[in-house]
């Protein structure tokens, strides 16, 4: 099993967000079905491109409706976008 938060998580903690995004992209080439990697990557992506993160997380939620981490990250993206009602709904459901 791959350690998803290993290298990209360390890069993110060091403030190397662009490098962490690239590392997640490479990781997803190896493990394209890693929901954990996608969720973490969207957490980074939302800072610059919240609309893209929202769309990808919404698609992921449709595929994995029981995954609470997806709902939590959706809540964070909604909050970033100022959609507080949607943010609270997603976070409460998670």
XYZ file of C-alpha atoms in Angstrom:
94
model
C 0.000 0.000 0.000
C 1.253 3.459 -0.897
C 1.915 6.016 1.799
C -0.241 8.820 0.392
C 0.667 11.571 2.819
C 4.394 10.791 2.765
C 6.268 12.998 0.343
C 3.470 15.337 -0.814
C 2.309 15.813 2.771
C 5.839 16.775 3.806
C 6.134 19.126 0.846
C 2.867 20.763 1.808
C 3.950 21.207 5.439
C 7.112 22.917 4.169
C 5.009 25.356 2.137
C 5.960 23.772 -1.180
C 2.377 23.562 -2.422
C 3.221 23.629 -6.146
C 5.687 20.788 -5.712
C 3.173 18.842 -3.606
C 0.569 19.222 -6.388
C 3.042 17.834 -8.910
C 3.852 14.948 -6.589
C 0.151 14.145 -6.172
C -0.234 14.187 -9.970
C 2.628 11.702 -10.302
C 1.178 9.568 -7.519
C -2.198 9.482 -9.259
C -0.541 8.174 -12.417
C 0.601 5.182 -10.352
C -2.557 4.863 -8.223
C -5.368 6.529 -10.211
C -8.089 5.235 -7.889
C -6.565 6.679 -4.717
C -9.383 8.751 -3.295
C -7.102 9.842 -0.447
C -4.600 11.349 -2.898
C -7.342 13.140 -4.832
C -8.923 14.511 -1.646
C -5.581 15.799 -0.368
C -4.694 17.233 -3.760
C -8.008 19.080 -3.933
C -7.276 20.580 -0.528
C -4.214 22.184 -2.098
C -5.857 23.026 -5.388
C -8.724 24.872 -3.726
C -6.348 27.661 -2.699
C -5.792 28.702 -6.318
C -8.640 27.067 -8.217
C -11.605 26.437 -5.920
C -14.029 25.919 -8.813
C -11.929 23.061 -10.199
C -11.560 21.503 -6.757
C -15.319 21.783 -6.205
C -16.100 20.078 -9.513
C -13.611 17.234 -8.972
C -14.740 16.641 -5.401
C -18.393 16.677 -6.458
C -17.629 14.047 -9.091
C -15.747 12.015 -6.499
C -18.654 12.319 -4.043
C -20.995 10.933 -6.719
C -18.650 7.978 -7.150
C -18.082 7.413 -3.394
C -21.127 8.854 -1.587
C -20.255 7.229 1.758
C -16.766 8.786 1.978
C -16.915 11.392 4.749
C -13.490 12.804 3.873
C -14.820 13.896 0.492
C -17.724 15.688 2.171
C -15.387 17.369 4.632
C -13.119 18.610 1.851
C -16.175 19.779 -0.098
C -17.165 21.781 2.962
C -13.751 23.404 3.060
C -13.933 24.322 -0.629
C -17.411 25.804 -0.189
C -16.088 27.860 2.740
C -13.172 29.087 0.625
C -15.680 30.191 -2.005
C -17.859 31.933 0.579
C -20.726 29.436 0.256
C -21.228 29.101 3.995
C -24.601 27.328 3.868
C -23.194 24.656 1.550
C -20.033 24.476 3.660
C -21.989 23.850 6.847
C -24.237 21.302 5.146
C -21.248 19.313 3.846
C -19.331 19.511 7.114
C -22.366 18.546 9.212
C -23.066 15.575 6.954
C -19.420 14.485 7.142
